[in-house]
Short mmCIF file of C-alpha atoms in Angstrom, two decimals:
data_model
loop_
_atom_site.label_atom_id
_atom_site.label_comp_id
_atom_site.label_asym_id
_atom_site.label_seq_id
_atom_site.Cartn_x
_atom_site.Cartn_y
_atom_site.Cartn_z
CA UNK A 4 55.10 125.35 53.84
CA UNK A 5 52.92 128.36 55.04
CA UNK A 6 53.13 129.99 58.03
CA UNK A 7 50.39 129.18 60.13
CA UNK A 8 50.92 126.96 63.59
CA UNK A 9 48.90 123.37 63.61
CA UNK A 10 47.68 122.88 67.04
CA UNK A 11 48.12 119.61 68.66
CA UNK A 12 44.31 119.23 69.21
CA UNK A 13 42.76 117.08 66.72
CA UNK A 14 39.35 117.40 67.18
CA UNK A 15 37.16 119.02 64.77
CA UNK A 16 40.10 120.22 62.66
CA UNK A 17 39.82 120.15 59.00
CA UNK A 18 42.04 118.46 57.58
CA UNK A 19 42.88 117.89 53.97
CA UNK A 20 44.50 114.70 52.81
CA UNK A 21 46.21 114.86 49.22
CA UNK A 22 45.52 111.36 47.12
CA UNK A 23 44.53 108.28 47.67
CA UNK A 24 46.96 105.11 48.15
CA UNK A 25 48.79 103.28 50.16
CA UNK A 26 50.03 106.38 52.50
CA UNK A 27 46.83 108.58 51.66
CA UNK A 28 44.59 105.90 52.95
CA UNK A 29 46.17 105.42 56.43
CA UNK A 30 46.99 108.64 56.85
CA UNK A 31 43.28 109.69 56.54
CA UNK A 32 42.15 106.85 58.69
CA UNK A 33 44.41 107.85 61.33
CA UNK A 34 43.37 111.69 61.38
CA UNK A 35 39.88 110.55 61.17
CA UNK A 36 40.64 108.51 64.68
CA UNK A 37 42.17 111.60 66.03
CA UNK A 38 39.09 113.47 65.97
CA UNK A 39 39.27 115.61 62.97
CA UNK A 40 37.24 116.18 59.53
CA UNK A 41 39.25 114.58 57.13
CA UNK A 42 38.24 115.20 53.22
CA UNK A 43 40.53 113.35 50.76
CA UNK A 44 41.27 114.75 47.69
CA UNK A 45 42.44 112.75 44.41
CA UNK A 46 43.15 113.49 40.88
CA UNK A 47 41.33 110.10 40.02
CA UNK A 48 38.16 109.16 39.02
CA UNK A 49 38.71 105.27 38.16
CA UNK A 50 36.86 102.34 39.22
CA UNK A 51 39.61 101.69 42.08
CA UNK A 52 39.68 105.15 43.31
CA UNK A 53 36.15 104.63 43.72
CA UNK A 54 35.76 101.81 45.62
CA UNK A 55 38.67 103.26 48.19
CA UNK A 56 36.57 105.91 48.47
CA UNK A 57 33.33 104.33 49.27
CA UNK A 58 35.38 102.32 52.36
CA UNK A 59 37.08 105.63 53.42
CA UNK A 60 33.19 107.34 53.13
CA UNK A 61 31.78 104.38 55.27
CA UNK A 62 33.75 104.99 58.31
CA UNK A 63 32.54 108.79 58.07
CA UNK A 64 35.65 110.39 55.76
CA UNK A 65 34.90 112.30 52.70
CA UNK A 66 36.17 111.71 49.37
CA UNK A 67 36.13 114.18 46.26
CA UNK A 68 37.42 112.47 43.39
CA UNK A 69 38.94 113.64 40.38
CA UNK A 70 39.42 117.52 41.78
CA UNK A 71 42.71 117.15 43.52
CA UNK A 72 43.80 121.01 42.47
CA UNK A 73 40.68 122.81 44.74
CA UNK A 74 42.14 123.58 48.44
CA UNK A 75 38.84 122.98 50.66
CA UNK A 76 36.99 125.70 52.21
CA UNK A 77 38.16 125.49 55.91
CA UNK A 78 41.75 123.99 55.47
CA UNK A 79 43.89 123.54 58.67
CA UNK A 80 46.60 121.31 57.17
CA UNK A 81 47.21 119.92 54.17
CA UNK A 82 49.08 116.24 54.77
CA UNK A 83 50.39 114.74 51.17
CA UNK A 84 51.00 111.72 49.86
CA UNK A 85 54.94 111.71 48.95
CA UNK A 86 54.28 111.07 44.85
CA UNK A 87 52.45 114.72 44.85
CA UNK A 88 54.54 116.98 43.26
CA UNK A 89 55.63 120.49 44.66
CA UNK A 90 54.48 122.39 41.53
CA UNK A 91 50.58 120.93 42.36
CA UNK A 92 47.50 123.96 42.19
CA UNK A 93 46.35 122.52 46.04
CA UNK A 94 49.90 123.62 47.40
CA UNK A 95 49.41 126.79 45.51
CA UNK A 96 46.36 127.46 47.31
CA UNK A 97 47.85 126.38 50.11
CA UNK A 98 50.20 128.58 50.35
CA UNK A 99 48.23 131.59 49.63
CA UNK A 100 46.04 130.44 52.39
CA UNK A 101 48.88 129.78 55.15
CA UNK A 102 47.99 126.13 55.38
CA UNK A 103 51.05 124.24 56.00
CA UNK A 104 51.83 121.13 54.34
CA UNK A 105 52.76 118.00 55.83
CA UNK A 106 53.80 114.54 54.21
CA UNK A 107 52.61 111.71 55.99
CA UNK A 108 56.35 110.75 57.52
CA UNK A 109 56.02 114.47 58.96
CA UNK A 110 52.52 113.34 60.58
CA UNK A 111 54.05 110.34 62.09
CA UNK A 112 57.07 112.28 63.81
CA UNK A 113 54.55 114.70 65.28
CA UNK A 114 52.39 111.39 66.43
CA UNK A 115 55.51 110.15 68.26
CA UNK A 116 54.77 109.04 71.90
CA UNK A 117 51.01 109.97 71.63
CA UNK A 118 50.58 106.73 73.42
CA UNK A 119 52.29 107.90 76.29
CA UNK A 120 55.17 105.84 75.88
CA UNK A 121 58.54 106.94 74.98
CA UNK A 122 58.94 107.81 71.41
CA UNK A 123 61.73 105.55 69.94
CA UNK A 124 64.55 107.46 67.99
CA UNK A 125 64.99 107.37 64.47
CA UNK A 126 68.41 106.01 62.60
CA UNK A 127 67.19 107.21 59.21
CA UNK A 128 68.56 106.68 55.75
CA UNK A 129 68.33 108.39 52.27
CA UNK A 130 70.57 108.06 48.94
CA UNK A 131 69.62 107.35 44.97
CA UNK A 132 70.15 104.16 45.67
CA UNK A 133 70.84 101.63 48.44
CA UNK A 134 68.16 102.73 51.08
CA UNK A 135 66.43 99.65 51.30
CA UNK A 136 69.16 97.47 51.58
CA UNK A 137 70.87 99.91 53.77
CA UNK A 138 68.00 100.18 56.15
CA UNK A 139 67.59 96.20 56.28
CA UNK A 140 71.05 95.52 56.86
CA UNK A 141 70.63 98.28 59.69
CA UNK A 142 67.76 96.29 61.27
CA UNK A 143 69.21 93.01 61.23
CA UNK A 144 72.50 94.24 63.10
CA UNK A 145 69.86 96.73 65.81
CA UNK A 146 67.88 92.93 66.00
CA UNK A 147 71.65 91.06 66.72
CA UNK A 148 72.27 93.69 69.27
CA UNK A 149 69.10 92.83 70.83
CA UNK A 150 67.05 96.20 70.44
CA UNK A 151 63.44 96.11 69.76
CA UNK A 152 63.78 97.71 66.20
CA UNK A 153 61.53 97.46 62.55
CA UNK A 154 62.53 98.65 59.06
CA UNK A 155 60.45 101.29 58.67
CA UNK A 156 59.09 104.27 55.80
CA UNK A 157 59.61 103.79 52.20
CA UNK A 158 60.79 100.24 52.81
CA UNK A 159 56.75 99.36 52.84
CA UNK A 160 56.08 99.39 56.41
CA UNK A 161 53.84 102.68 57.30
CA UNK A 162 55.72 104.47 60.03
CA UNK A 163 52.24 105.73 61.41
CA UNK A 164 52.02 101.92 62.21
CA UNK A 165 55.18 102.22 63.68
CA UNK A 166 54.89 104.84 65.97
CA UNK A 167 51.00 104.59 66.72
CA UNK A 168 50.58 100.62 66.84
CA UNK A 169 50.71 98.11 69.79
CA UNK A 170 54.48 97.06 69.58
CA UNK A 171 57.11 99.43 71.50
CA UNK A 172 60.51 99.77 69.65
CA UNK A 173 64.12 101.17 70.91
CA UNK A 174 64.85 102.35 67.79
CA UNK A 175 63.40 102.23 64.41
CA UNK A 176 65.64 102.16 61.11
CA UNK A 177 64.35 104.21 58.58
CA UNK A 178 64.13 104.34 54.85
CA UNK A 179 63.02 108.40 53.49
CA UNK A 180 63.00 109.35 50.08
CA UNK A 181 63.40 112.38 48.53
CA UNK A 182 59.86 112.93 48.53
CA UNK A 183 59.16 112.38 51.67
CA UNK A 184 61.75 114.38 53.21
CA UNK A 185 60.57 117.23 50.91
CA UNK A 186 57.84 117.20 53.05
CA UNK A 187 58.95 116.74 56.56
CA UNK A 188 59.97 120.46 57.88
CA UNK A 189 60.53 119.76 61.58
CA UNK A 190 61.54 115.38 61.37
CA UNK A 191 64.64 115.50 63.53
CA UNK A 192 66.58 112.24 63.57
CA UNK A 193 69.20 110.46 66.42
CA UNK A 194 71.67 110.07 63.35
CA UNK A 195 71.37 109.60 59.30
CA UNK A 196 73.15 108.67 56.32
CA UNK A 197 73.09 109.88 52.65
CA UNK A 198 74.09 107.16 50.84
CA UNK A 199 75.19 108.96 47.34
CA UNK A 200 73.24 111.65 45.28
CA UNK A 201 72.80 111.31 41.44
CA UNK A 202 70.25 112.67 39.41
CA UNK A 203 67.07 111.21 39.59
CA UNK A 204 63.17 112.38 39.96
CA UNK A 205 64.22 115.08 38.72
CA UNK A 206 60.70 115.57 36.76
CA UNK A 207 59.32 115.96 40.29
CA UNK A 208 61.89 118.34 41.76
CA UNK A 209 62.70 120.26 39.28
CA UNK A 210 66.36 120.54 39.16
CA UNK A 211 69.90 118.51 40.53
CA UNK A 212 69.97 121.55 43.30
CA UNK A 213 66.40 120.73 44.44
CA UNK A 214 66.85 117.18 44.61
CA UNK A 215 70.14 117.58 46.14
CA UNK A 216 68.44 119.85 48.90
CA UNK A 217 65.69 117.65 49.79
CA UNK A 218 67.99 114.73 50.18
CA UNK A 219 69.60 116.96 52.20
CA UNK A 220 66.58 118.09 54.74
CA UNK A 221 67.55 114.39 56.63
CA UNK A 222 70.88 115.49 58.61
CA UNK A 223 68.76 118.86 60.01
CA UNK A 224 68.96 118.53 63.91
CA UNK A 225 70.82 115.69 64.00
CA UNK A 226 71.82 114.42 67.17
CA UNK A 227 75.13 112.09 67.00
CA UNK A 228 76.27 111.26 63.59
CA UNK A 229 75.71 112.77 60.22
CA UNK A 230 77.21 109.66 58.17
CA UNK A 231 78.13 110.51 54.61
CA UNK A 232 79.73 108.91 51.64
CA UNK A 233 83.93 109.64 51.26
CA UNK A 234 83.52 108.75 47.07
CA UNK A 235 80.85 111.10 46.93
CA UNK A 236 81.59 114.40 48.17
CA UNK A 237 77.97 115.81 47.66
CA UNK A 238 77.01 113.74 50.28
CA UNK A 239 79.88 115.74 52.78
CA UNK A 240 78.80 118.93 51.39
CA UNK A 241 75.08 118.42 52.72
CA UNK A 242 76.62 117.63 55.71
CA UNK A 243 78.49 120.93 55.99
CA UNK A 244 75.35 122.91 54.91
CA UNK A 245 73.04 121.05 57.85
CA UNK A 246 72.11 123.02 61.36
CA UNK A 247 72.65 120.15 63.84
CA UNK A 248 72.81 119.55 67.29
CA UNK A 249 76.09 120.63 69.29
CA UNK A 250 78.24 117.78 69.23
CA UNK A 251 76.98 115.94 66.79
CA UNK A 252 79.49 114.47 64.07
CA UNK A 253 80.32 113.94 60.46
CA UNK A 254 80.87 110.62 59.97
CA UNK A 255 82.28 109.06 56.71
CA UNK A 256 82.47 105.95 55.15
CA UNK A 257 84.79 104.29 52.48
CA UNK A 258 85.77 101.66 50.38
CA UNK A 259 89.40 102.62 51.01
CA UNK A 260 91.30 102.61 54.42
CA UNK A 261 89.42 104.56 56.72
CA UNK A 262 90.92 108.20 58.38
CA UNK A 263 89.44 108.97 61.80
CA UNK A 264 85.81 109.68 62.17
CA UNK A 265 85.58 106.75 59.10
CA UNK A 266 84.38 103.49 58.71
CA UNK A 267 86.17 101.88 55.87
CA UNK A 268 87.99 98.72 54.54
CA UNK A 269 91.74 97.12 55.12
CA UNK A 270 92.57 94.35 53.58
CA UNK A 271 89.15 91.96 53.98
CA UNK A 272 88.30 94.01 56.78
CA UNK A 273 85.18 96.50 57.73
CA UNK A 274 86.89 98.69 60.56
CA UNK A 275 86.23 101.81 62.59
CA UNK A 276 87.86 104.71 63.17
CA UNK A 277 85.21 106.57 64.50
CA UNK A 278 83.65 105.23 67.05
CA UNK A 279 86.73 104.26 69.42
CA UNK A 280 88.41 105.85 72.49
CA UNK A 281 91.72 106.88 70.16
CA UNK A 282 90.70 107.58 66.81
CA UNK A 283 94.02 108.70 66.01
CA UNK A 284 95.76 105.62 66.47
CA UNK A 285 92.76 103.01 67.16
CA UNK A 286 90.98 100.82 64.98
CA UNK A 287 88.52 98.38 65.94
CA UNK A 288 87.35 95.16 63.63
CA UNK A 289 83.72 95.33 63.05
CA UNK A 290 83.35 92.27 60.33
CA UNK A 291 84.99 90.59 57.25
CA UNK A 292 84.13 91.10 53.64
CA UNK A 293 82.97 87.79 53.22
CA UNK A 294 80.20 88.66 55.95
CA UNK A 295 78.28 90.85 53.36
CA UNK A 296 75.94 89.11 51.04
CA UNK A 297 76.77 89.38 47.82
CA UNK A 298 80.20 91.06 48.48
CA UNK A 299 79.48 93.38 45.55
CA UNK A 300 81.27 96.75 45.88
CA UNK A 301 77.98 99.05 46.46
CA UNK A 302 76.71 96.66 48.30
CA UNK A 303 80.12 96.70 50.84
CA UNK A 304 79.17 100.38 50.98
CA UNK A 305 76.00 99.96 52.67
CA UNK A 306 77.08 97.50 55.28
CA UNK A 307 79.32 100.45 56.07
CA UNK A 308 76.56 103.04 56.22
CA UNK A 309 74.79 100.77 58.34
CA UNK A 310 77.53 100.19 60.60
CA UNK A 311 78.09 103.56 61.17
CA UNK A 312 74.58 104.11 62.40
CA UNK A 313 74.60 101.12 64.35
CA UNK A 314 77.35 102.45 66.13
CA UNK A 315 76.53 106.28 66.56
CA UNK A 316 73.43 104.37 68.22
CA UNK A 317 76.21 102.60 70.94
CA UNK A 318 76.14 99.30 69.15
CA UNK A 319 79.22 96.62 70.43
CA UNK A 320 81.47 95.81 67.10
CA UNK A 321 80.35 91.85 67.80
CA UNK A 322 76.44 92.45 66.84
CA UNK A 323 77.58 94.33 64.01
CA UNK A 324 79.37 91.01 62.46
CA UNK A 325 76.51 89.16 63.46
CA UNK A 326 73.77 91.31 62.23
CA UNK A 327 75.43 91.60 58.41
CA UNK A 328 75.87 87.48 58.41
CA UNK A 329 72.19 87.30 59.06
CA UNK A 330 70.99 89.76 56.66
CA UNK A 331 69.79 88.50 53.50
CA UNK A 332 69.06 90.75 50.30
CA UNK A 333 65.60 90.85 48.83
CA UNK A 334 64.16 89.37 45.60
CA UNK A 335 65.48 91.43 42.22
CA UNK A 336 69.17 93.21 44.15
CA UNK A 337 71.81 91.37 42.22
CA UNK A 338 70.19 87.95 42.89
CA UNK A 339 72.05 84.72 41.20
CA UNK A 340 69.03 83.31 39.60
CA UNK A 341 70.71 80.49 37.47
CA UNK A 342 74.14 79.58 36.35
CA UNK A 343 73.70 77.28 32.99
CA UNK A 344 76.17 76.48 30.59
CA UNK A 345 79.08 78.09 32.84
CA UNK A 346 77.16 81.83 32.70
CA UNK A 347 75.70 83.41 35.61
CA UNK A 348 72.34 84.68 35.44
CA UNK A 349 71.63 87.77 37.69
CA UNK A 350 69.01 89.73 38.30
CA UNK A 351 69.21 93.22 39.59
CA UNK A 352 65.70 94.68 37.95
CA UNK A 353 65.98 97.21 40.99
CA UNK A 354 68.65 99.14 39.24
CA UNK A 355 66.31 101.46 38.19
CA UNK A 356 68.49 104.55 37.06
CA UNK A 357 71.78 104.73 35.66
CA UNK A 358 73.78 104.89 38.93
CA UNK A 359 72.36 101.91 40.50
CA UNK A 360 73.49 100.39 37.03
CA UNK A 361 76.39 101.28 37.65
CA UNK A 362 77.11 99.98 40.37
CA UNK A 363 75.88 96.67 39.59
CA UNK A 364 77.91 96.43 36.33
CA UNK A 365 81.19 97.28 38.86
CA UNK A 366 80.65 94.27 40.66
CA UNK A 367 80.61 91.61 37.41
CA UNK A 368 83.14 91.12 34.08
CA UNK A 369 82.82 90.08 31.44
CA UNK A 370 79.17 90.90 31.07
CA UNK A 371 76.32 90.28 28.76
CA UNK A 372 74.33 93.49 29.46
CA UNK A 373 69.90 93.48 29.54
CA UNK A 374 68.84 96.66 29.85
CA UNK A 375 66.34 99.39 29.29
CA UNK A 376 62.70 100.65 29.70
CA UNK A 377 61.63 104.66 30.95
CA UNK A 378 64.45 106.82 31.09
CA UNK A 379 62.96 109.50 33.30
CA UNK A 380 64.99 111.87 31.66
CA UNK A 381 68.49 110.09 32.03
CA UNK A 382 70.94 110.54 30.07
CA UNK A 383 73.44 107.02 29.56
CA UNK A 384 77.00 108.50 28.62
CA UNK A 385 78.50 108.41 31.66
CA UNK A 386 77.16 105.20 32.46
CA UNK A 387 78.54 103.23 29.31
CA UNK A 388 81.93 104.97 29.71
CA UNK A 389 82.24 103.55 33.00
CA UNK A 390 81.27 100.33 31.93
CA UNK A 391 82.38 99.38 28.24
CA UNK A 392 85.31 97.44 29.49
CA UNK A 393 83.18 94.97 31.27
CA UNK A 394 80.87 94.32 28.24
CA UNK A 395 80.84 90.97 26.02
CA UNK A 396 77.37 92.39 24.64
CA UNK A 397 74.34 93.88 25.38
CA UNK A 398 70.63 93.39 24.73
CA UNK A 399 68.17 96.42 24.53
CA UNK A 400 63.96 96.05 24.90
CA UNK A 401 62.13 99.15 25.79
CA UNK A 402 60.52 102.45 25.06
CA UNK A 403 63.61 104.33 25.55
CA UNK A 404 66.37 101.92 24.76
CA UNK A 405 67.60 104.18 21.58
CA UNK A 406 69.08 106.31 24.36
CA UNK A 407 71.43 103.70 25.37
CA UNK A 408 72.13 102.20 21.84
CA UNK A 409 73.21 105.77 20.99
CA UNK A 410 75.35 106.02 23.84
CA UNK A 411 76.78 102.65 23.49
CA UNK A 412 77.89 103.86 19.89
CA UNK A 413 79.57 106.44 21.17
CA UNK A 414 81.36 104.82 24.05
CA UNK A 415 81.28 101.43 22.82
CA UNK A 416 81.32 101.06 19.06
CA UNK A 417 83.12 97.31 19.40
CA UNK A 418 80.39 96.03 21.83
CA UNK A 419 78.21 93.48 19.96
CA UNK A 420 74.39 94.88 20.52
CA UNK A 421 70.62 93.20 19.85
CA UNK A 422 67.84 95.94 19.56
CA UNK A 423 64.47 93.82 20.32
CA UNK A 424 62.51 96.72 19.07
CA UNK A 425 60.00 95.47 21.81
CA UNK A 426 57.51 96.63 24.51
CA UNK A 427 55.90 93.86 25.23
CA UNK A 428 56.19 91.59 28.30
CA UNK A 429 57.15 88.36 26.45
CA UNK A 430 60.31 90.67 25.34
CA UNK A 431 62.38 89.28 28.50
CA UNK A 432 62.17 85.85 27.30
CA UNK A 433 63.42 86.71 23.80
CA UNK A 434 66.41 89.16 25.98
CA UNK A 435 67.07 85.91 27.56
CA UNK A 436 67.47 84.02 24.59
CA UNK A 437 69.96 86.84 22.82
CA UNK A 438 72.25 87.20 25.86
CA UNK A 439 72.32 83.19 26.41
CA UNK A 440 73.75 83.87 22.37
CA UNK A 441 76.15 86.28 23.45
CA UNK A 442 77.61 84.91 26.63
CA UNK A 443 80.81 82.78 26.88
CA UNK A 444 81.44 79.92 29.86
CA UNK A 445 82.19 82.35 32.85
CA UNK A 446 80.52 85.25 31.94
CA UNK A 447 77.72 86.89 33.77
CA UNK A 448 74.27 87.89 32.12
CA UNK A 449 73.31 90.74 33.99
CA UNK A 450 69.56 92.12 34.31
CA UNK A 451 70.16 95.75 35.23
CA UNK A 452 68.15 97.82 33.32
CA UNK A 453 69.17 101.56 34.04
CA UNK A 454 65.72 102.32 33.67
CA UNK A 455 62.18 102.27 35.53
CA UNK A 456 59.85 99.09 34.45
CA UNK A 457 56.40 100.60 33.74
CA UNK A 458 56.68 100.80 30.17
CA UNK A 459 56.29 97.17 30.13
CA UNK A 460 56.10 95.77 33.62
CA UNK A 461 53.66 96.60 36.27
CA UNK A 462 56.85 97.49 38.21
CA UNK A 463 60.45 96.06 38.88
CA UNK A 464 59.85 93.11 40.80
CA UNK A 465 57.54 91.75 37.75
CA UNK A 466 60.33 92.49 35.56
CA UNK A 467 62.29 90.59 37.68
CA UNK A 468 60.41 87.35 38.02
CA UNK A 469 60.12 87.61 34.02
CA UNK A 470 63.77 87.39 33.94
CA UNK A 471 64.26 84.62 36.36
CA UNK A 472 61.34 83.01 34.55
CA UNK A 473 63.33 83.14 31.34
CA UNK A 474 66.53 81.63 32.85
CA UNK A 475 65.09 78.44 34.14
CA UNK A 476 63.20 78.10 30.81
CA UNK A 477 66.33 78.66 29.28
CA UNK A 478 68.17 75.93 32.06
CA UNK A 479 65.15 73.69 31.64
CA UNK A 480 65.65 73.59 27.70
CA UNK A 481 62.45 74.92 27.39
CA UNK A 482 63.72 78.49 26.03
#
């Protein structure tokens, strides 16, 4: 990160700001407001990166496009957009220079209480998969127990809107991915959760161990609770590796009946054994099963996660209840689209690598299986062994979709399977068609693709509403 110490003084600083986008932008605008030079760098030269730069030179920021490797002469601090990777010539340069680097989510923890008003503690959340949900369900139950709070970070809400705008918060729940937490060295949060670790970006981090570590970075200085995942014991060892405050705790959760210092499940229960006087012999009832929408076994996971935070934050067990019963999932995480003809038509185009495939195929059988697009490197063994009970059939579309037929071969040789041998958009219609084929009166058709969208789709939620467009074709008769 370099050695050299940023002052808090603003103006007249040079300050570097790496890419364009939709944390480059603010970020820039905000320095800019702060009093210092702000040049933007970008590896882009197109006609939008052009136009974002003529707004950004308007309001007295400059702009080099398509030289994003050239550290400017007179660097203070670099601040990154989270999709620059480490290996980049500008952190290189960097480095050699003693600039430190700082992602944006860095920036807004040191902009905390700038305003003069008390800077609102963090309950933040990382994983492979689950943050979003995770960090929503969090919200709704800070919202039920009446605390001025805001999903926050990678959810799509800037957190230097957060923490600079008009609107004072007790406590903001945050979503921080890898990336970002690669980048914040001194972020420091009230509590935090890995969800679960499996490989994934790992074309930006260069290795499991990287990844791993950077998912890692969130439980540094904890204050309360370090909440990890019992199923998953990377998630405990990051825990063990963190420096944290004194007294702070490791806090698990579990599908199974919770120990002490666990949140878990008994019978149709959510309970906690960690946040009561006795934990030894005291439980307390935070919610029922049926409270969680859709009841899905990842999905039961989260509500834990976010019940644990809730609570290391001094949450009642009542608000908790309340706050998962008014939670609703977003648009393309296991979403009942249809049911026609007896089948179930869901859509979970989120599940975007092979463990938040995996998950979604535990929560269905029999299924009719849709799935491919980018691998990002993945490999599907593991992922079909764990499933290949479940399966009635699957259909395959996608650049990399040989990946999984070859896997399926191996792990699934009885499992009837349609290759589309197709790219193209209107393949999801024809996917539609085939697994409509396949599928038997209570069977589930499940969209969950193992695989990132941008080989055909402008990203997941387009894949998505191509699906659910292709089921109530397909319900209208017009398939």
């Amino acid at each position: 990160m370099g050695s050299r110490q940023v002052s808090t003084t603003w103006q007249g600083k040079n300050v570097t700001v790496a890419g364009l986008g939709v944390s480059g932008i603010p970020a820039a605008r905000v320095l800019h407001g702060l009093g210092a030079r702000v040049t933007v760098v970008n590896d882009g030269d197109d006609e939008r990166s052009r136009a974002q730069a003529a707004q950004l030179e308007a309001e007295g920021i400059t702009v080099r496009l398509g030289d994003g490797a050239t550290l400017p002469e007179g660097t203070g601090l670099v601040v990154t957009t989270p999709g620059w990777a480490p290996g980049k010539p500008l952190f290189a340069a960097a480095a050699e220079a003693g600039v430190p680097v700082w992602g944006d989510v860095e920036l807004a923890w040191r902009l905390r209480g700038r305003t003069g008003r008390k800077a609102a503690p963090w309950l933040a959340v990382t994983g492979t998969n689950g943050k979003t949900t995770t960090v929503r369900m969090l919200a709704s139950i800070l919202t039920a127990a009446g605390l001025r709070t805001a999903a926050v970070g990678n959810i799509g809400v800037s957190l230097l809107d957060a923490v600079l705008g008009e609107e004072e918060y007790d406590v903001l729940a945050v979503e921080l991915s890898s990336y970002q937490l690669h980048w914040s060295p001194s972020l420091r949060a009230h509590s935090a959760a890995v969800l679960n670790l499996a490989p994934d970006h790992l074309d930006w981090h260069g290795s499991m161990e990287d990844y791993a570590a950077d998912k890692g970075r969130i439980y540094e200085g904890n204050q309360v609770a370090c909440v990890y995942n019992v199923q998953d014991p990377a998630t405990e060892d990051l825990v063990r590796a963190a420096d944290v405050e004194e007294g702070c705790r490791a806090i698990g959760f579990t599908l199974g009946t919770p120990g002490p210092s666990q949140v878990g499940i008994v019978d149709d229960l959510l309970v906690d054994r960690a946040f009561v006087e006795n934990r030894q012999k005291q439980a307390q009832e935070l919610a029922q099963v049926s409270d969680i929408d859709p009841p899905a076994p990842h999905n039961i996971a989260n509500a834990l996660a976010a019940a644990a935070l809730a609570r290391a934050f001094g949450v009642e067990a009542k608000a908790v209840r309340e706050g998962l019963r008014a939670f609703r999932p977003d648009p393309h995480r296991i979403e009942l689209v249809e049911e026609v003809g007896g089948v179930r038509y869901v859509d979970d185009s989120k599940a975007t690598n092979t463990h938040a495939a995996e998950a979604s195929l535990a929560a269905y059988d029999p299924i009719v299986w849709i799935a491919g697009g980018l691998a990002k490197g993945a490999t599907f063994d593991e992922l079909v062994g764990a499933s290949a009970g479940r399966l009635r059939g699957v259909v395959l579309m996608g650049a990399d979709r040989a990946l999984i037929r070859e896997a399926l071969a191996r792990h699934a040789p009885e499992v009837p399977v349609v290759d589309l041998d197709r790219t193209d958009t209107g393949a999801m219609s024809a996917a539609v068609q085939e697994a409509a084929r396949l599928a038997r009166p209570g069977d589930t058709v499940l969209l969950a693709p193992a695989c990132a969208s941008m080989d055909m789709f402008a990203n997941y939620n387009k894949r998505g509403e191509a699906f659910a467009d292709a089921v109530r074709a397909l319900a209208a008769g017009r398939a």
